[in-house]
Amino acid sequence: MAVSTVYTTQSLNSTCSISTPAKTHLGSHQKHVVLFRRTSKRGSSGSCAIKCSAGDSQTVVIGLAADSGCGKSTFMRRLTSVFGGAAEPPKGGNPDSNTLISDMTTVICLDDYHSLDRTGRKEKGVTALDPRANDFDLMYDQVKALKSGVAVDKPIYNHVTGLLDPPELIKPPKILVIEGLHPMFDERVRDLLDFSIYLDISNEVKFAWKIQRDMAERGHSLESIKASIEARKPDFDAYIDPQKKYADAVIEVLPTQLIPDDNEGKVLRVRLIMKEGVKHFSPVYLFDEGSTISWIPCGRKLTCSYPGIKFHYGPDTYFGNEVSILEMDGQFDRLDELIYVESHLSNISTKFYGEVTQQMLKHADFPGSNNGTGLFQTIVGLKIRDLYEQITSSKTAAPLEATKA
Amino acid sequence: MATLSSLSFLTTRAVANVPLPDSKNGCLVKVLPYLNQPWKRVSQLGCGRMQVVRAAPDRISEKVEKSIKEAQEACSDDPVSGECVAAWDEVEELSAAASHARDQKKDSDPLENYCKDNPETDECRTYDN
């Protein structure tokens, strides 16, 4: 929303026709000063417009890294829902576009920065996980441009045909989310991120999820799914997995410890690993920050069905960084379990009591809505909203400080 | 399903076609009969697809199946070669695309999709008071 005031000077002969500047999506802090100089010659409408934009239109950039089939899309839908509205592909553009746009957020899929298309990768014998298949220079240039408020023409990687389609125009949004395999791989791109998340799915859970996803497809069998995971594993371990040490928040999904010898993968143990000392981000905690606590909410006040719910919270180190880990094992069966748990978590950045529960219920059909994956994804979404509000309020405060000084 | 090939021989006479709404199932093609040549009657006004349909999940499913076969062949020679790994990566990519297509198809309601783009039409009017 841009507010523009237009000043006109009266001129004797020429008719005044003032055109308002085109609506820009450059964020609410962008100020445009447009000067029109009008000549007094009749019949000519010589006017020159000098545009100077004052103020900073900083876009907040969030990075989300995860392997294919690990819940990035679900996370994106939850995240955009926290900000309000549903994110949709750009209207009138390529129907196979991977981009999602809502009022406040734009989600860019980093597959669009593949430098080799499917045939190119097959010829060279590289996977999409390999950095050689991606153009990091273009990724850096475009993310930097969007962050400073400049629209870009981003290529489209068509997942159906495997080709690189003609580019689409992306206007800088208030919040830019880049999701894919390599958001934190390149150091320059990493420095542009205001917040980064990594979804770390353990091998057993990944296998179970991929079986659920692919068994309905003709041609797939357990062996083919297993072969596919194992063939990609070396590249995944070499290029994707190391990104987790750079992430500000890691959502780790493991098989449950509540059911001995469980191999169904339905009940999950989810750990939210939050880095300490990140600007504008204060970790979620149980009971008291920095202490270690194990908590089973089921008991007299709350009755849960088998296998129940178990929480754990404590400080730890993760790849040399100080972190706090909040862990949930088990499943929610009823609404009151969810609200009970929410009332005991602190620093969840909700705007009203029960917001986490409300968000989880709104998307009760999404996968993971009854366990820690949905809960922690929702909480991270709220923390990102809080981070965005802190960044934008500090940006408006800074010019005021400068004028006072 | 009749196609519009019966009209394709028109050279000089202009036939107006109402643009199709972006819906796979709707067919609102209206073809003006030959105003100047009423003896040439279009025998059947059929519903035909006039625009490229988005990749239907069937096509992707076939691609998935084909890619699995190719991957199995590529890996039978050498399980650790680049070709084998790239082939299985392709399988993974196509399976992900198929799963997304399935989810989208599950959610999409043709009427809702049409009304999102054309809220002023009669079918899409809402009476909220």
Coordinates of C-alpha atoms in Angstrom, one line a residue:
Chain A
M1 CA 0.0 0.0 0.0
A2 CA 1.7 3.2 -1.1
V3 CA 0.4 6.6 -0.2
S4 CA 1.4 9.2 -2.7
T5 CA 0.7 12.9 -2.5
V6 CA 0.8 14.8 -5.8
Y7 CA 1.6 18.5 -5.9
T8 CA 0.7 20.4 -9.0
T9 CA 1.7 23.9 -10.2
Q10 CA -0.8 25.8 -12.2
S11 CA 0.2 26.4 -15.7
L12 CA -1.6 28.8 -18.0
N13 CA -2.2 27.1 -21.3
S14 CA -1.7 23.4 -20.9
T15 CA -4.2 21.1 -19.5
C16 CA -3.2 19.3 -16.4
S17 CA -3.3 15.6 -16.6
I18 CA -1.5 14.0 -13.7
S19 CA -1.0 10.3 -13.8
T20 CA -0.6 8.6 -10.5
P21 CA 2.5 6.4 -10.2
A22 CA 1.9 2.8 -11.0
K23 CA 1.0 0.7 -8.0
T24 CA 4.1 -0.9 -6.7
H25 CA 4.4 -3.9 -4.5
L26 CA 7.5 -2.7 -2.8
G27 CA 6.3 -2.9 0.7
S28 CA 4.8 -0.3 2.9
H29 CA 7.9 1.6 3.6
Q30 CA 8.7 2.6 0.1
K31 CA 8.3 6.3 -0.6
H32 CA 8.3 7.6 -4.1
V33 CA 8.9 11.2 -5.0
V34 CA 7.7 11.7 -8.5
L35 CA 8.3 15.1 -10.1
F36 CA 6.5 16.1 -13.3
R37 CA 7.7 19.1 -15.1
R38 CA 5.2 20.5 -17.5
T39 CA 6.0 22.7 -20.5
S40 CA 3.6 25.5 -21.3
K41 CA 3.6 24.9 -25.0
R42 CA 0.1 24.0 -26.3
G43 CA -0.3 20.7 -27.8
S44 CA 2.8 19.2 -26.4
S45 CA 2.8 17.3 -23.3
G46 CA 6.4 17.2 -22.4
S47 CA 6.9 16.0 -19.0
C48 CA 9.7 14.4 -17.3
A49 CA 9.4 12.3 -14.2
I50 CA 12.1 12.1 -11.8
K51 CA 11.6 9.2 -9.4
C52 CA 13.5 8.9 -6.3
S53 CA 12.6 6.3 -3.8
A54 CA 13.4 6.9 -0.2
G55 CA 13.3 4.6 2.7
D56 CA 14.2 0.9 2.7
S57 CA 11.9 -1.7 1.4
Q58 CA 13.6 -4.6 3.1
T59 CA 12.0 -7.9 2.2
V60 CA 12.4 -10.5 4.9
V61 CA 13.9 -13.6 3.5
I62 CA 13.3 -17.1 5.0
G63 CA 15.1 -20.2 3.8
L64 CA 13.6 -23.7 4.1
A65 CA 15.7 -26.8 3.2
A66 CA 14.5 -30.3 3.0
D67 CA 14.8 -33.3 0.7
S68 CA 12.0 -34.2 -1.7
G69 CA 9.0 -35.7 -0.1
C70 CA 9.8 -34.4 3.4
G71 CA 6.9 -32.0 4.0
K72 CA 8.1 -28.7 2.5
S73 CA 4.8 -28.1 0.8
T74 CA 2.8 -28.7 4.0
F75 CA 5.1 -26.4 5.9
M76 CA 4.6 -23.7 3.2
R77 CA 0.9 -24.0 3.4
R78 CA 0.9 -23.7 7.2
L79 CA 3.3 -20.8 7.1
T80 CA 1.3 -18.8 4.6
S81 CA -1.8 -19.5 6.5
V82 CA -0.3 -18.0 9.7
F83 CA 0.0 -14.8 7.8
G84 CA -3.5 -15.0 6.4
G85 CA -4.8 -16.1 3.1
A86 CA -3.9 -19.0 0.9
A87 CA -0.9 -19.0 -1.3
E88 CA -1.6 -19.8 -5.0
P89 CA 0.3 -20.1 -8.2
P90 CA 0.5 -16.8 -10.1
K91 CA -2.7 -16.3 -12.1
G92 CA -2.4 -16.2 -15.8
G93 CA 1.1 -17.6 -16.0
N94 CA 2.7 -20.9 -16.6
P95 CA 0.4 -23.5 -15.1
D96 CA 3.4 -25.6 -14.1
S97 CA 5.0 -22.7 -12.2
N98 CA 6.3 -23.7 -8.8
T99 CA 5.9 -20.3 -7.3
L100 CA 3.2 -19.5 -4.7
I101 CA 1.9 -16.0 -4.0
S102 CA -0.3 -14.7 -1.3
D103 CA -0.8 -11.2 0.1
M104 CA 2.2 -11.1 2.3
T105 CA 4.4 -14.0 1.1
T106 CA 5.9 -15.3 -2.0
V107 CA 7.3 -18.8 -2.0
I108 CA 10.0 -19.6 -4.6
C109 CA 11.1 -23.1 -5.3
L110 CA 14.8 -23.3 -5.8
D111 CA 14.5 -26.0 -8.4
D112 CA 13.9 -23.1 -10.7
Y113 CA 17.6 -22.4 -10.5
H114 CA 18.6 -25.7 -12.0
S115 CA 21.3 -25.0 -14.6
L116 CA 20.8 -28.4 -16.2
D117 CA 17.4 -29.8 -17.1
R118 CA 16.5 -33.4 -16.8
T119 CA 18.2 -34.5 -20.1
G120 CA 21.2 -32.5 -19.2
R121 CA 21.5 -34.1 -15.9
K122 CA 21.0 -37.6 -17.3
E123 CA 23.8 -37.0 -19.9
K124 CA 26.2 -35.8 -17.2
G125 CA 25.1 -38.4 -14.7
V126 CA 24.4 -35.9 -11.9
T127 CA 21.4 -35.7 -9.6
A128 CA 19.4 -32.6 -8.8
L129 CA 21.1 -32.7 -5.4
D130 CA 24.5 -32.0 -6.9
P131 CA 25.6 -28.4 -6.9
R132 CA 26.8 -28.7 -10.4
A133 CA 23.2 -28.9 -11.5
N134 CA 22.3 -25.5 -10.0
D135 CA 23.1 -21.9 -10.8
F136 CA 24.0 -20.4 -7.5
D137 CA 25.2 -17.1 -9.1
L138 CA 21.7 -16.5 -10.5
M139 CA 20.1 -17.6 -7.3
Y140 CA 22.2 -15.1 -5.3
D141 CA 21.6 -12.2 -7.7
Q142 CA 17.9 -12.7 -7.8
V143 CA 17.4 -13.2 -4.1
K144 CA 19.5 -10.1 -3.5
A145 CA 17.5 -8.1 -6.0
L146 CA 14.2 -9.2 -4.4
K147 CA 15.5 -8.4 -1.0
S148 CA 16.3 -4.9 -2.0
G149 CA 12.9 -4.3 -3.6
V150 CA 13.7 -5.0 -7.3
A151 CA 11.4 -7.3 -9.4
V152 CA 13.2 -10.2 -11.2
D153 CA 12.5 -12.5 -14.1
K154 CA 12.9 -15.9 -12.6
P155 CA 13.3 -19.0 -14.7
I156 CA 10.8 -21.8 -14.3
Y157 CA 11.7 -25.5 -14.0
N158 CA 8.9 -27.6 -15.2
H159 CA 8.7 -30.7 -13.0
V160 CA 6.4 -32.5 -15.4
T161 CA 8.4 -32.1 -18.6
G162 CA 11.8 -31.7 -16.9
L163 CA 12.6 -28.6 -19.0
L164 CA 13.5 -25.0 -18.2
D165 CA 10.5 -22.9 -19.2
P166 CA 10.5 -19.1 -20.1
P167 CA 10.9 -16.9 -17.0
E168 CA 8.1 -15.3 -15.0
L169 CA 8.1 -12.0 -13.3
I170 CA 8.4 -12.0 -9.5
K171 CA 7.7 -8.8 -7.7
P172 CA 9.3 -8.3 -4.3
P173 CA 7.0 -9.3 -1.5
K174 CA 7.0 -8.5 2.1
I175 CA 8.2 -12.0 3.0
L176 CA 10.1 -14.1 0.6
V177 CA 10.4 -17.8 1.3
I178 CA 13.0 -19.8 -0.7
E179 CA 12.4 -23.5 -0.4
G180 CA 14.4 -26.3 -1.9
L181 CA 17.4 -28.5 -1.6
H182 CA 20.1 -25.8 -1.4
P183 CA 19.0 -22.6 0.3
M184 CA 21.9 -22.6 2.7
F185 CA 24.5 -24.2 0.5
D186 CA 25.9 -21.1 -1.0
E187 CA 27.5 -18.7 1.5
R188 CA 26.3 -15.5 -0.1
V189 CA 22.7 -16.7 -0.2
R190 CA 23.0 -17.9 3.4
D191 CA 24.0 -14.4 4.4
L192 CA 20.9 -13.0 2.8
L193 CA 18.6 -15.2 4.9
D194 CA 16.9 -13.6 7.9
F195 CA 15.9 -17.0 9.2
S196 CA 16.6 -20.5 8.0
I197 CA 14.9 -23.9 8.7
Y198 CA 16.0 -27.4 8.0
L199 CA 13.6 -30.4 8.0
D200 CA 15.7 -33.4 9.0
I201 CA 13.8 -36.6 8.4
S202 CA 15.4 -39.8 9.6
N203 CA 15.9 -42.6 7.2
E204 CA 13.2 -44.9 8.6
V205 CA 10.6 -42.2 8.6
K206 CA 11.6 -41.1 5.2
F207 CA 11.2 -44.6 3.9
A208 CA 7.8 -44.9 5.5
W209 CA 6.6 -41.6 4.1
K210 CA 7.8 -42.4 0.6
I211 CA 6.1 -45.7 0.7
Q212 CA 2.8 -44.0 1.7
R213 CA 3.3 -41.5 -1.1
D214 CA 4.4 -43.8 -3.9
M215 CA 2.7 -47.1 -3.4
A216 CA -0.4 -45.9 -5.2
E217 CA 1.6 -45.3 -8.3
R218 CA 1.7 -47.9 -10.9
G219 CA 5.2 -49.3 -11.5
H220 CA 6.4 -48.6 -8.0
S221 CA 7.3 -51.4 -5.6
L222 CA 9.0 -51.5 -2.3
E223 CA 12.2 -52.4 -4.0
S224 CA 12.1 -49.5 -6.4
I225 CA 11.3 -47.0 -3.6
K226 CA 14.2 -48.4 -1.5
A227 CA 16.5 -48.3 -4.5
S228 CA 15.6 -44.7 -5.2
I229 CA 16.3 -43.6 -1.7
E230 CA 19.6 -45.5 -1.6
A231 CA 20.8 -44.2 -4.9
R232 CA 20.3 -40.6 -3.8
K233 CA 21.8 -41.1 -0.4
P234 CA 25.4 -40.4 -1.2
D235 CA 24.6 -37.1 -2.9
F236 CA 22.2 -36.2 -0.1
D237 CA 24.7 -36.8 2.6
A238 CA 27.4 -34.9 0.8
Y239 CA 25.5 -31.8 -0.3
I240 CA 22.2 -31.4 1.5
D241 CA 22.7 -32.8 5.0
P242 CA 25.6 -30.5 5.9
Q243 CA 23.3 -27.5 5.6
K244 CA 21.6 -28.4 8.9
K245 CA 24.5 -26.9 10.9
Y246 CA 23.7 -23.5 9.4
A247 CA 20.0 -23.6 10.1
D248 CA 18.5 -21.4 12.9
A249 CA 15.8 -24.0 13.5
V250 CA 15.9 -27.7 12.7
I251 CA 12.8 -29.9 12.8
E252 CA 14.1 -33.4 13.3
V253 CA 11.6 -36.3 12.8
L254 CA 12.5 -39.7 14.2
P255 CA 10.6 -42.9 15.0
T256 CA 8.8 -43.0 18.3
Q257 CA 10.4 -44.3 21.4
L258 CA 7.1 -44.9 23.1
I259 CA 6.2 -48.1 21.2
P260 CA 8.9 -50.7 21.2
D261 CA 9.8 -52.1 17.8
D262 CA 7.4 -49.9 16.0
N263 CA 8.0 -49.9 12.3
E264 CA 4.8 -48.4 11.0
G265 CA 6.1 -44.9 11.4
K266 CA 2.7 -43.5 12.3
V267 CA 3.7 -42.2 15.8
L268 CA 6.6 -39.8 15.5
R269 CA 9.1 -38.3 17.8
V270 CA 9.8 -34.7 16.7
R271 CA 12.5 -32.5 18.0
L272 CA 12.6 -28.8 17.4
I273 CA 16.3 -27.7 17.7
M274 CA 16.5 -23.9 18.0
K275 CA 19.7 -22.0 17.8
E276 CA 20.5 -19.6 20.7
G277 CA 21.5 -16.0 20.0
V278 CA 19.7 -15.6 16.7
K279 CA 18.5 -12.0 16.2
H280 CA 14.8 -11.5 16.7
F281 CA 14.2 -15.1 17.6
S282 CA 13.7 -16.4 21.1
P283 CA 13.4 -20.1 21.5
V284 CA 10.3 -21.8 22.7
Y285 CA 10.6 -23.3 26.1
L286 CA 8.8 -25.4 28.7
F287 CA 8.6 -24.3 32.3
D288 CA 11.9 -22.3 32.4
E289 CA 14.5 -21.4 29.9
G290 CA 17.8 -23.2 30.2
S291 CA 16.6 -25.9 32.5
T292 CA 16.0 -29.5 31.5
I293 CA 12.6 -31.0 32.0
S294 CA 10.7 -34.1 31.0
W295 CA 7.0 -33.8 31.0
I296 CA 4.1 -36.2 30.5
P297 CA 0.9 -34.2 30.3
C298 CA -1.3 -37.2 30.5
G299 CA -2.5 -38.0 34.1
R300 CA -5.3 -36.8 36.3
K301 CA -6.2 -33.6 34.4
L302 CA -5.8 -35.1 31.0
T303 CA -6.5 -38.6 29.8
C304 CA -4.7 -39.7 26.7
S305 CA -5.0 -42.9 24.7
Y306 CA -2.1 -45.2 23.9
P307 CA 0.8 -44.4 23.4
G308 CA 0.3 -41.0 25.0
I309 CA 2.4 -37.9 24.8
K310 CA 5.8 -37.2 26.2
F311 CA 7.7 -33.9 26.1
H312 CA 11.2 -33.0 26.8
Y313 CA 13.0 -29.7 26.9
G314 CA 16.6 -28.8 27.5
P315 CA 19.7 -27.0 26.4
D316 CA 22.3 -28.8 24.2
T317 CA 25.0 -28.3 21.7
Y318 CA 24.4 -29.1 18.0
F319 CA 27.4 -29.0 15.6
G320 CA 29.2 -26.7 17.9
N321 CA 26.3 -24.2 18.4
E322 CA 24.4 -23.6 21.6
V323 CA 20.8 -24.7 21.1
S324 CA 17.6 -25.4 23.0
I325 CA 15.7 -28.6 22.1
L326 CA 12.0 -29.0 22.5
E327 CA 10.9 -32.6 21.8
M328 CA 7.5 -34.2 21.5
D329 CA 6.8 -37.9 21.2
G330 CA 3.4 -39.2 20.6
Q331 CA 0.1 -38.1 19.1
F332 CA -2.7 -35.7 19.8
D333 CA -6.1 -37.4 19.8
R334 CA -8.3 -34.7 21.1
L335 CA -8.6 -31.0 21.1
D336 CA -8.2 -30.6 24.8
E337 CA -4.8 -32.3 24.7
L338 CA -3.7 -29.7 22.2
I339 CA -4.9 -26.7 24.2
Y340 CA -3.5 -28.1 27.4
V341 CA -0.1 -28.5 25.9
E342 CA -0.3 -25.0 24.3
S343 CA -1.1 -23.4 27.6
H344 CA 2.1 -24.8 29.1
L345 CA 4.5 -23.8 26.3
S346 CA 6.2 -20.4 26.7
N347 CA 7.5 -18.0 24.1
I348 CA 5.3 -19.3 21.3
S349 CA 4.6 -15.7 20.0
T350 CA 0.9 -16.2 19.8
K351 CA -1.3 -13.1 19.7
F352 CA -4.1 -14.7 21.7
Y353 CA -4.5 -17.8 23.9
G354 CA -5.3 -20.8 21.7
E355 CA -3.8 -19.5 18.5
V356 CA -1.7 -22.6 17.9
T357 CA -4.6 -24.9 18.5
Q358 CA -6.7 -22.8 16.2
Q359 CA -4.1 -23.0 13.4
M360 CA -3.7 -26.7 13.8
L361 CA -7.5 -27.2 13.7
K362 CA -7.8 -25.0 10.6
H363 CA -5.6 -27.5 8.8
A364 CA -6.6 -30.7 10.4
D365 CA -6.5 -32.5 7.1
F366 CA -2.8 -31.7 6.5
P367 CA -0.4 -34.5 7.2
G368 CA 1.1 -34.3 10.7
S369 CA -1.7 -32.4 12.2
N370 CA -1.9 -34.7 15.1
N371 CA 1.7 -34.9 16.1
G372 CA 4.8 -32.9 16.6
T373 CA 5.5 -32.1 13.0
G374 CA 2.3 -30.0 12.7
L375 CA 2.7 -28.5 16.1
F376 CA 6.3 -27.4 15.6
Q377 CA 5.7 -26.2 12.0
T378 CA 2.9 -24.0 13.3
I379 CA 5.0 -22.7 16.1
V380 CA 7.9 -21.9 13.8
G381 CA 5.4 -20.2 11.5
L382 CA 4.3 -18.0 14.5
K383 CA 7.9 -17.3 15.4
I384 CA 8.6 -16.2 11.8
R385 CA 5.6 -13.8 12.0
D386 CA 7.1 -12.4 15.2
L387 CA 10.5 -12.1 13.6
Y388 CA 8.9 -10.3 10.6
E389 CA 7.1 -7.8 12.9
Q390 CA 10.2 -7.2 14.9
I391 CA 12.3 -6.5 11.8
T392 CA 9.7 -4.2 10.2
S393 CA 9.2 -2.2 13.4
S394 CA 12.9 -1.8 13.9
K395 CA 13.2 -0.6 10.4
T396 CA 10.6 2.1 10.9
A397 CA 12.2 3.1 14.2
A398 CA 15.6 3.5 12.7
P399 CA 14.8 6.5 10.4
L400 CA 13.1 8.2 13.4
E401 CA 16.2 7.7 15.4
A402 CA 18.3 9.2 12.6
T403 CA 16.0 12.3 12.4
K404 CA 16.1 12.8 16.1
A405 CA 19.9 12.6 16.3
Chain B
M1 CA -16.9 -36.7 -28.1
A2 CA -17.2 -34.5 -31.2
T3 CA -14.3 -32.4 -32.1
L4 CA -14.4 -29.1 -33.9
S5 CA -12.7 -30.5 -37.0
S6 CA -15.9 -29.9 -39.0
L7 CA -15.3 -26.2 -38.7
S8 CA -11.7 -26.2 -39.6
F9 CA -12.3 -25.9 -43.3
L10 CA -13.7 -22.4 -42.9
T11 CA -11.4 -20.0 -44.7
T12 CA -13.1 -16.7 -45.3
R13 CA -16.1 -16.8 -43.1
A14 CA -15.4 -15.7 -39.7
V15 CA -16.8 -17.8 -36.9
A16 CA -16.8 -16.3 -33.5
N17 CA -15.7 -18.5 -30.7
V18 CA -16.4 -17.6 -27.2
P19 CA -13.2 -18.3 -25.3
L20 CA -13.3 -21.3 -23.1
P21 CA -13.2 -20.8 -19.4
D22 CA -10.3 -22.5 -17.8
S23 CA -12.0 -25.6 -16.8
K24 CA -11.4 -29.1 -17.9
N25 CA -15.0 -30.1 -17.7
G26 CA -16.9 -27.0 -18.8
C27 CA -17.6 -26.6 -22.4
L28 CA -19.2 -23.3 -23.1
V29 CA -18.1 -23.1 -26.7
K30 CA -20.7 -21.3 -28.7
V31 CA -20.2 -21.4 -32.4
L32 CA -22.2 -18.9 -34.5
P33 CA -23.8 -20.8 -37.3
Y34 CA -22.8 -19.7 -40.8
L35 CA -24.8 -16.5 -41.1
N36 CA -24.3 -16.1 -44.8
Q37 CA -24.6 -19.8 -45.7
P38 CA -27.5 -21.2 -43.8
W39 CA -27.5 -24.3 -46.0
K40 CA -24.3 -25.4 -44.5
R41 CA -25.4 -26.5 -41.1
V42 CA -23.0 -27.6 -38.5
S43 CA -24.2 -31.1 -37.9
Q44 CA -23.3 -31.3 -34.3
L45 CA -22.2 -28.7 -31.9
G46 CA -19.9 -30.7 -29.9
C47 CA -17.8 -30.1 -26.9
G48 CA -14.2 -30.1 -27.6
R49 CA -11.1 -29.2 -25.8
M50 CA -9.7 -26.1 -27.3
Q51 CA -6.8 -25.5 -25.1
V52 CA -4.0 -27.4 -23.8
V53 CA -5.1 -29.3 -20.8
R54 CA -2.7 -29.3 -17.9
A55 CA -0.7 -32.4 -17.4
A56 CA -3.2 -34.9 -16.3
P57 CA -2.0 -37.3 -13.6
D58 CA -2.3 -40.2 -16.1
R59 CA 0.5 -38.7 -18.2
I60 CA 2.7 -38.3 -15.1
S61 CA 1.9 -41.8 -14.0
E62 CA 3.0 -43.2 -17.3
K63 CA 6.2 -41.1 -17.0
V64 CA 6.8 -42.5 -13.5
E65 CA 6.4 -46.1 -14.7
K66 CA 8.7 -45.5 -17.7
S67 CA 11.4 -43.9 -15.6
I68 CA 11.4 -46.7 -13.1
K69 CA 12.0 -49.2 -15.9
E70 CA 14.8 -47.0 -17.3
A71 CA 16.4 -46.7 -13.9
Q72 CA 16.3 -50.5 -13.4
E73 CA 17.9 -51.0 -16.8
A74 CA 20.6 -48.3 -16.2
C75 CA 21.5 -49.8 -12.8
S76 CA 21.7 -53.4 -14.0
D77 CA 24.9 -52.6 -15.7
D78 CA 26.6 -50.6 -13.0
P79 CA 24.9 -49.8 -9.7
V80 CA 27.2 -46.9 -8.7
S81 CA 27.5 -45.1 -12.0
G82 CA 26.3 -41.6 -12.5
E83 CA 23.7 -42.8 -14.9
C84 CA 22.1 -45.1 -12.4
V85 CA 22.0 -42.5 -9.7
A86 CA 20.6 -39.8 -12.1
A87 CA 18.0 -42.3 -13.3
W88 CA 16.7 -43.0 -9.7
D89 CA 16.8 -39.2 -9.0
E90 CA 14.5 -38.8 -12.0
V91 CA 12.2 -41.4 -10.6
E92 CA 12.1 -39.5 -7.3
E93 CA 11.4 -36.2 -9.1
L94 CA 8.5 -37.7 -11.1
S95 CA 7.0 -39.4 -8.1
A96 CA 7.0 -36.1 -6.3
A97 CA 5.4 -34.4 -9.2
A98 CA 2.8 -37.2 -9.5
S99 CA 2.0 -36.9 -5.8
H100 CA 1.5 -33.1 -6.0
A101 CA -0.7 -33.6 -9.0
R102 CA -2.8 -36.1 -7.1
D103 CA -3.2 -33.7 -4.2
Q104 CA -4.1 -30.8 -6.5
K105 CA -6.7 -32.9 -8.3
K106 CA -8.1 -34.1 -5.0
D107 CA -8.6 -30.5 -3.8
S108 CA -9.8 -28.8 -7.0
D109 CA -13.5 -28.3 -7.5
P110 CA -14.2 -27.2 -11.1
L111 CA -16.9 -24.8 -10.0
E112 CA -14.7 -23.2 -7.4
N113 CA -11.9 -22.8 -10.0
Y114 CA -14.2 -21.2 -12.5
C115 CA -15.7 -18.8 -10.0
K116 CA -12.3 -17.7 -8.7
D117 CA -11.6 -16.3 -12.2
N118 CA -15.1 -15.1 -13.0
P119 CA -16.9 -14.1 -9.9
E120 CA -19.5 -11.9 -11.7
T121 CA -21.1 -14.7 -13.7
D122 CA -24.5 -16.0 -12.8
E123 CA -23.3 -19.3 -11.4
C124 CA -20.9 -17.6 -9.1
R125 CA -23.1 -15.0 -7.5
T126 CA -23.4 -15.1 -3.8
Y127 CA -26.1 -13.6 -1.7
D128 CA -24.7 -12.8 1.6
N129 CA -27.4 -10.6 3.2

